[in-house]
Short mmCIF file of C-alpha atoms and ligand atoms in Angstrom, two decimals:
data_model
loop_
_atom_site.label_atom_id
_atom_site.label_comp_id
_atom_site.label_asym_id
_atom_site.label_seq_id
_atom_site.Cartn_x
_atom_site.Cartn_y
_atom_site.Cartn_z
CA MET J 18 -14.16 39.69 5.75
CA SER J 19 -17.77 40.46 5.07
CA THR J 20 -20.43 38.26 6.60
CA PHE J 21 -24.00 37.28 5.97
CA PRO J 22 -26.03 38.44 4.12
CA THR J 23 -23.30 39.77 1.78
CA THR J 24 -21.45 36.50 1.95
CA ARG J 25 -23.40 33.39 1.12
CA LEU J 26 -21.26 30.28 0.78
CA ARG J 27 -24.21 28.38 -0.67
CA ARG J 28 -23.88 30.41 -3.91
CA LEU J 29 -21.07 28.20 -5.14
CA ARG J 30 -22.84 25.00 -4.13
CA ARG J 31 -25.96 25.56 -6.21
CA THR J 32 -25.18 23.39 -9.21
CA GLY J 33 -23.00 20.44 -10.01
CA ALA J 34 -21.01 22.45 -12.54
CA LEU J 35 -20.30 25.19 -9.99
CA ARG J 36 -19.24 22.65 -7.40
CA ASP J 37 -16.94 21.00 -9.97
CA LEU J 38 -15.43 24.38 -10.82
CA VAL J 39 -14.37 25.19 -7.26
CA ARG J 40 -13.53 21.68 -6.02
CA GLU J 41 -10.23 21.67 -4.12
CA THR J 42 -9.38 17.99 -4.35
CA ARG J 43 -9.69 15.87 -7.46
CA LEU J 44 -9.21 12.17 -7.93
CA HIS J 45 -7.04 11.20 -10.85
CA LEU J 46 -6.01 7.65 -11.72
CA ASP J 47 -2.38 8.69 -12.12
CA ASP J 48 -2.20 8.97 -8.31
CA PHE J 49 -3.64 5.53 -7.55
CA VAL J 50 -1.98 2.17 -7.07
CA MET J 51 -3.86 -1.14 -7.26
CA PRO J 52 -2.67 -4.01 -5.02
CA LEU J 53 -2.67 -7.50 -6.58
CA PHE J 54 -2.00 -10.91 -5.02
CA ALA J 55 -0.02 -13.52 -6.96
CA CYS J 56 -0.34 -17.19 -6.04
CA PRO J 57 1.08 -20.44 -7.46
CA GLY J 58 -0.63 -22.51 -10.13
CA GLU J 59 -2.29 -21.88 -13.45
CA GLY J 60 -5.77 -20.65 -14.18
CA VAL J 61 -6.30 -19.91 -10.47
CA VAL J 62 -8.63 -17.08 -9.41
CA ARG J 63 -9.41 -17.42 -5.71
CA PRO J 64 -11.84 -14.75 -4.51
CA LEU J 65 -11.24 -13.47 -0.99
CA GLU J 66 -14.01 -13.50 1.53
CA GLY J 67 -12.92 -10.45 3.49
CA LEU J 68 -11.82 -8.44 0.46
CA SER J 69 -14.76 -8.74 -1.87
CA ASP J 70 -14.03 -8.26 -5.57
CA ILE J 71 -10.34 -8.90 -4.89
CA ALA J 72 -8.74 -12.29 -5.60
CA GLN J 73 -5.52 -14.23 -5.41
CA ARG J 74 -4.46 -15.04 -8.96
CA SER J 75 -1.90 -17.30 -10.55
CA VAL J 76 0.58 -15.43 -12.74
CA ASP J 77 -1.29 -16.12 -16.01
CA GLU J 78 -4.54 -14.79 -14.54
CA LEU J 79 -2.73 -11.88 -12.92
CA VAL J 80 -1.44 -10.77 -16.31
CA GLY J 81 -5.02 -10.87 -17.67
CA GLU J 82 -6.28 -8.79 -14.76
CA ALA J 83 -3.42 -6.32 -15.12
CA ARG J 84 -4.21 -5.97 -18.81
CA ARG J 85 -7.86 -5.25 -17.98
CA LEU J 86 -6.86 -2.65 -15.36
CA SER J 87 -4.37 -1.03 -17.70
CA GLY J 88 -7.08 -0.81 -20.36
CA LEU J 89 -9.25 1.07 -17.87
CA GLY J 90 -6.46 3.57 -17.24
CA VAL J 91 -4.79 2.16 -14.10
CA ARG J 92 -1.08 3.06 -14.20
CA SER J 93 0.49 1.36 -11.18
CA LEU J 94 0.28 -1.96 -9.36
CA LEU J 95 1.58 -3.10 -5.97
CA LEU J 96 2.40 -6.80 -5.95
CA PHE J 97 2.12 -9.25 -3.07
CA GLY J 98 2.93 -12.94 -3.27
CA ILE J 99 1.65 -16.12 -1.67
CA PRO J 100 4.47 -18.66 -1.99
CA GLU J 101 4.10 -22.39 -2.54
CA GLU J 102 5.83 -23.08 0.77
CA LYS J 103 6.76 -21.04 3.81
CA ASP J 104 9.78 -21.57 6.06
CA GLU J 105 11.59 -20.04 9.03
CA ASP J 106 13.89 -17.94 6.83
CA ALA J 107 11.29 -16.74 4.32
CA SER J 108 13.35 -18.16 1.47
CA GLY J 109 10.44 -17.70 -0.96
CA ALA J 110 10.81 -13.93 -0.57
CA TYR J 111 14.27 -13.68 -2.16
CA ASP J 112 14.14 -16.73 -4.42
CA ASP J 113 14.90 -15.54 -7.95
CA ASP J 114 12.13 -17.82 -9.10
CA GLY J 115 9.74 -16.80 -6.30
CA ILE J 116 6.12 -15.97 -6.93
CA VAL J 117 6.51 -12.17 -7.05
CA GLN J 118 9.62 -12.50 -9.20
CA GLN J 119 7.68 -14.66 -11.68
CA ALA J 120 4.80 -12.20 -11.70
CA LEU J 121 7.20 -9.30 -12.27
CA ARG J 122 8.85 -10.97 -15.24
CA ALA J 123 5.52 -11.76 -16.86
CA LEU J 124 4.01 -8.33 -16.25
CA HIS J 125 7.16 -6.48 -17.23
CA ALA J 126 7.33 -8.36 -20.53
CA GLU J 127 3.65 -8.07 -21.42
CA LEU J 128 2.65 -4.70 -19.98
CA PRO J 129 5.77 -2.54 -19.92
CA GLU J 130 3.68 0.62 -19.55
CA LEU J 131 2.58 -0.32 -16.02
CA VAL J 132 4.53 0.88 -12.97
CA LEU J 133 5.28 -2.23 -10.91
CA LEU J 134 5.76 -1.70 -7.20
CA THR J 135 6.50 -4.57 -4.84
CA ASP J 136 5.86 -5.01 -1.17
CA VAL J 137 9.15 -6.02 0.46
CA CYS J 138 8.40 -7.95 3.63
CA LEU J 139 8.91 -11.46 4.94
CA CYS J 140 5.54 -12.11 6.62
CA GLU J 141 3.94 -13.82 3.62
CA TYR J 142 6.94 -16.14 3.40
CA THR J 143 7.70 -17.10 7.00
CA SER J 144 6.13 -20.20 8.52
CA HIS J 145 5.37 -18.18 11.69
CA GLY J 146 3.94 -15.17 9.83
CA HIS J 147 6.19 -12.53 11.41
CA CYS J 148 7.93 -9.90 9.30
CA GLY J 149 11.42 -11.07 10.20
CA VAL J 150 13.64 -13.88 11.43
CA ILE J 151 12.80 -15.16 14.93
CA ARG J 152 15.56 -15.53 17.55
CA ASP J 153 14.62 -16.43 21.14
CA GLY J 154 10.97 -15.71 20.50
CA GLU J 155 11.60 -12.22 19.09
CA VAL J 156 11.96 -10.76 15.63
CA SER J 157 15.67 -10.16 15.17
CA ASN J 158 16.07 -6.75 13.55
CA ASP J 159 19.60 -6.94 12.21
CA GLU J 160 19.43 -10.48 10.84
CA THR J 161 16.23 -9.57 9.02
CA LEU J 162 17.85 -6.64 7.19
CA ASP J 163 20.01 -8.85 5.05
CA LEU J 164 17.00 -10.91 3.88
CA LEU J 165 14.96 -7.79 3.11
CA ALA J 166 17.84 -6.38 1.10
CA ARG J 167 18.15 -9.63 -0.88
CA THR J 168 14.40 -9.58 -1.50
CA ALA J 169 14.51 -6.02 -2.82
CA VAL J 170 17.42 -6.80 -5.15
CA SER J 171 15.69 -9.88 -6.54
CA HIS J 172 12.55 -7.80 -7.18
CA ALA J 173 14.57 -5.15 -8.98
CA ALA J 174 16.31 -7.83 -11.04
CA ALA J 175 12.93 -9.28 -12.03
CA GLY J 176 11.62 -5.90 -13.22
CA ALA J 177 10.25 -3.97 -10.24
CA ASP J 178 10.04 -0.23 -10.92
CA ALA J 179 10.17 0.55 -7.19
CA VAL J 180 10.39 -1.46 -3.98
CA CYS J 181 8.32 -0.82 -0.86
CA PRO J 182 9.78 -2.12 2.41
CA SER J 183 6.85 -2.69 4.80
CA ASP J 184 8.44 -4.63 7.64
CA MET J 185 9.24 -1.75 10.06
CA MET J 186 12.70 -3.02 10.99
CA ASP J 187 15.12 -0.26 12.00
CA GLY J 188 17.68 0.52 9.32
CA ARG J 189 15.93 -1.33 6.49
CA VAL J 190 15.86 1.59 4.06
CA ALA J 191 19.63 2.04 4.33
CA ALA J 192 20.16 -1.71 3.98
CA VAL J 193 17.91 -1.91 0.93
CA ARG J 194 19.48 1.20 -0.65
CA SER J 195 23.01 -0.04 -0.29
CA ALA J 196 22.15 -3.53 -1.58
CA LEU J 197 20.36 -2.07 -4.60
CA ASP J 198 23.29 0.23 -5.32
CA ASP J 199 25.81 -2.62 -5.00
CA ALA J 200 23.77 -4.61 -7.50
CA GLU J 201 23.70 -1.63 -9.90
CA PHE J 202 20.07 -0.84 -9.27
CA GLU J 203 20.92 2.71 -8.23
CA ASN J 204 17.95 3.93 -10.28
CA THR J 205 15.36 1.81 -8.46
CA PRO J 206 13.40 4.03 -6.04
CA ILE J 207 12.42 3.03 -2.53
CA ALA J 208 8.86 3.85 -1.49
CA ALA J 209 9.11 3.11 2.22
CA TYR J 210 6.18 2.26 4.45
CA SER J 211 7.72 4.71 6.91
CA ALA J 212 4.92 5.21 9.42
CA LYS J 213 3.23 1.85 9.53
CA TYR J 214 1.05 1.28 12.54
CA ALA J 215 0.17 -1.96 14.32
CA SER J 216 -3.38 -1.62 13.08
CA ALA J 217 -6.46 -3.77 13.50
CA PHE J 218 -7.47 -2.67 10.00
CA TYR J 219 -5.09 -5.13 8.28
CA GLY J 220 -7.38 -8.06 9.17
CA PRO J 221 -8.75 -8.93 5.71
CA PHE J 222 -5.30 -8.54 4.14
CA ARG J 223 -3.89 -11.26 6.36
CA GLU J 224 -6.43 -13.68 4.92
CA ALA J 225 -5.51 -12.50 1.42
CA ALA J 226 -1.77 -12.80 1.99
CA GLU J 227 -2.04 -15.75 4.39
CA SER J 228 0.27 -13.86 6.72
CA ALA J 229 -1.37 -13.73 10.16
CA PRO J 230 1.32 -14.24 12.84
CA SER J 231 1.04 -17.70 14.44
CA PHE J 232 2.00 -16.30 17.86
CA GLY J 233 2.03 -12.83 19.40
CA ASP J 234 1.39 -9.73 17.32
CA ARG J 235 3.34 -7.06 15.44
CA ARG J 236 3.41 -4.42 18.15
CA GLY J 237 7.11 -5.03 18.78
CA TYR J 238 7.96 -3.56 15.37
CA GLN J 239 4.94 -1.73 13.93
CA MET J 240 4.01 1.62 15.49
CA ASP J 241 1.65 2.33 18.35
CA PRO J 242 -1.48 3.93 16.81
CA ALA J 243 -1.51 6.51 19.59
CA ASN J 244 1.68 8.22 18.36
CA VAL J 245 2.27 10.94 15.79
CA ARG J 246 5.61 12.48 16.79
CA GLU J 247 7.12 9.03 16.53
CA ALA J 248 5.79 8.83 12.96
CA LEU J 249 7.74 11.99 12.11
CA ARG J 250 10.90 10.42 13.55
CA GLU J 251 10.31 7.29 11.47
CA VAL J 252 9.85 9.36 8.33
CA GLU J 253 12.90 11.49 9.07
CA LEU J 254 15.10 8.42 9.50
CA ASP J 255 13.81 6.88 6.28
CA VAL J 256 14.47 10.11 4.41
CA ARG J 257 18.03 10.21 5.75
CA GLU J 258 18.51 6.56 4.83
CA GLY J 259 17.51 7.28 1.25
CA ALA J 260 13.75 6.78 0.88
CA ASP J 261 12.35 8.37 -2.29
CA VAL J 262 8.69 8.20 -1.23
CA VAL J 263 7.38 7.88 2.32
CA MET J 264 4.16 6.12 3.20
CA VAL J 265 1.66 6.35 6.02
CA LYS J 266 -0.45 3.29 6.74
CA PRO J 267 -3.34 2.84 7.44
CA ALA J 268 -4.87 5.94 5.84
CA LEU J 269 -8.28 6.84 7.22
CA PRO J 270 -7.43 6.42 10.91
CA CYS J 271 -4.22 8.44 10.27
CA LEU J 272 -5.28 11.52 8.30
CA ASP J 273 -3.60 13.72 10.91
CA VAL J 274 -0.37 11.78 10.44
CA ILE J 275 -0.52 12.18 6.65
CA ARG J 276 -1.06 15.93 7.16
CA ALA J 277 1.82 16.21 9.62
CA VAL J 278 4.18 14.33 7.29
CA ARG J 279 3.06 16.45 4.32
CA GLU J 280 3.79 19.67 6.20
CA ARG J 281 7.20 18.62 7.46
CA PHE J 282 8.70 16.87 4.42
CA ASP J 283 8.99 17.60 0.72
CA LEU J 284 9.09 14.06 -0.66
CA PRO J 285 6.07 12.48 -2.27
CA VAL J 286 3.79 11.14 0.49
CA ALA J 287 1.87 7.93 -0.09
CA ALA J 288 -1.02 6.60 1.96
CA TYR J 289 -2.30 3.03 2.09
CA ASN J 290 -6.10 2.77 2.20
CA VAL J 291 -5.89 -0.68 3.80
CA SER J 292 -7.99 -3.81 3.59
CA GLY J 293 -10.09 -3.08 6.69
CA GLU J 294 -11.00 0.40 5.45
CA TYR J 295 -12.22 -1.16 2.23
CA ALA J 296 -13.92 -4.15 3.86
CA MET J 297 -15.95 -2.02 6.27
CA VAL J 298 -17.51 -0.10 3.40
CA LYS J 299 -18.04 -3.25 1.33
CA ALA J 300 -19.74 -5.02 4.24
CA ALA J 301 -22.03 -2.09 5.02
CA ALA J 302 -22.83 -1.58 1.33
CA ALA J 303 -23.70 -5.28 0.95
CA ARG J 304 -26.35 -4.73 3.66
CA GLY J 305 -27.65 -1.63 1.96
CA TRP J 306 -26.45 0.60 4.82
CA LEU J 307 -24.38 2.89 2.66
CA ASP J 308 -23.63 3.56 -0.96
CA GLU J 309 -20.28 1.99 -1.84
CA ARG J 310 -19.35 4.39 -4.58
CA GLN J 311 -20.16 7.53 -2.59
CA ALA J 312 -18.40 6.19 0.51
CA ALA J 313 -15.35 5.14 -1.50
CA LEU J 314 -15.05 8.45 -3.35
CA GLU J 315 -15.44 10.36 -0.09
CA SER J 316 -12.80 8.19 1.61
CA LEU J 317 -10.33 8.63 -1.24
CA ALA J 318 -10.93 12.38 -1.46
CA ALA J 319 -10.35 12.65 2.30
CA ILE J 320 -7.03 10.84 1.97
CA LYS J 321 -5.94 13.16 -0.85
CA ARG J 322 -7.20 16.23 1.01
CA SER J 323 -5.15 15.29 4.07
CA GLY J 324 -2.03 15.64 1.91
CA ALA J 325 -1.32 12.29 0.25
CA ASP J 326 0.18 12.54 -3.23
CA LEU J 327 -0.40 8.91 -4.06
CA VAL J 328 -2.82 6.38 -2.66
CA VAL J 329 -2.71 2.61 -2.61
CA SER J 330 -6.30 1.39 -2.66
CA TYR J 331 -8.29 -1.74 -3.46
CA TRP J 332 -10.78 0.64 -5.06
CA THR J 333 -8.33 1.66 -7.78
CA GLY J 334 -9.90 -0.71 -10.32
CA ALA J 335 -13.42 0.42 -9.43
CA LEU J 336 -12.29 4.04 -9.47
CA ALA J 337 -11.11 3.57 -13.03
CA GLU J 338 -14.64 2.52 -13.95
CA TRP J 339 -16.28 5.32 -11.98
CA LEU J 340 -14.18 8.21 -13.26
C1 PBG B 5 3.11 -6.77 4.93
C2 PBG B 5 1.94 -5.89 4.69
C3 PBG B 5 0.70 -5.83 5.37
C4 PBG B 5 -0.10 -4.94 4.66
C5 PBG B 5 0.67 -4.46 3.60
N1 PBG B 5 1.93 -5.05 3.66
C6 PBG B 5 0.18 -6.59 6.52
C7 PBG B 5 0.72 -6.46 7.87
O1 PBG B 5 1.64 -5.70 8.15
O2 PBG B 5 0.23 -7.19 8.72
C8 PBG B 5 -1.51 -4.58 4.96
C9 PBG B 5 -2.34 -4.14 3.81
C10 PBG B 5 -3.80 -4.09 4.04
O3 PBG B 5 -4.34 -4.33 5.14
O4 PBG B 5 -4.47 -3.80 3.05
N2 PBG B 5 3.74 -6.66 6.14
#
């Protein structure tokens, strides 16, 4: 390879058009998923303090927002629900008339062109805020599987295009797959949150989803952020259990994990640009410390560059306006 002065890498950086021509990573709306929060009521739009420009919306308002996003070119949504009431067994999660199920029916009927993904987890629906059933002060893995499977089936029945188990119980992908197949939803894909870390960056989401655990934390089921080989084991198990897409979460603190998963596996890899990653930029931008748009575009490009095929991001709506 020749060196300076024959080689000058600045030649291709001289103009915007040249930089565009040789750019390695491009952002395209087809790859982005917008999370939305459904809550009970009518005409409700409740802005979230920690997630600025994101709101909880009643189903009627959610449909309006989804229509606006679709008009901007957004193709996919990830739905979360805040139920009317929470209980020990998370019954709102698998209730056929639950909040996500209602949202799915409305969106599916009015905006059939949108891809509707659902988060399958119990934490928004349990009175204690953990992602599973509690027995003797601990989250019981095997008892939780049955409830997750019921939740996934009820989402599919209500019109979900894919279900996304995010609870980190062992064996949940197999449980969800077999329940979907038994209910004749063999064509509903599973996009598994395979390597989901016990991350501090979910803070603003827990306000949005009203799902902070009332005791303890999630380190007994979500992954230790110090580990990457363990992430590969998690992904491998989910692939063997039938996952169609595997996800790494959070994204920015885990770019090495996304890269490692990309190199080892051939399935589509998703990354979740979580609430704290978004909130940090929003907070700094509100103080004039950085430019939101530049910081967001750089963050999203970094996630794509690390190997993610699809990205869940609260910036998806803004991205649609920027692109
Ligand atoms: C549900 C779930 C969480 C997130 C997505 N699904 C919260 C958690 O595990 O505590 C976090 C998303 C975000 O921070 O944006 N278990």
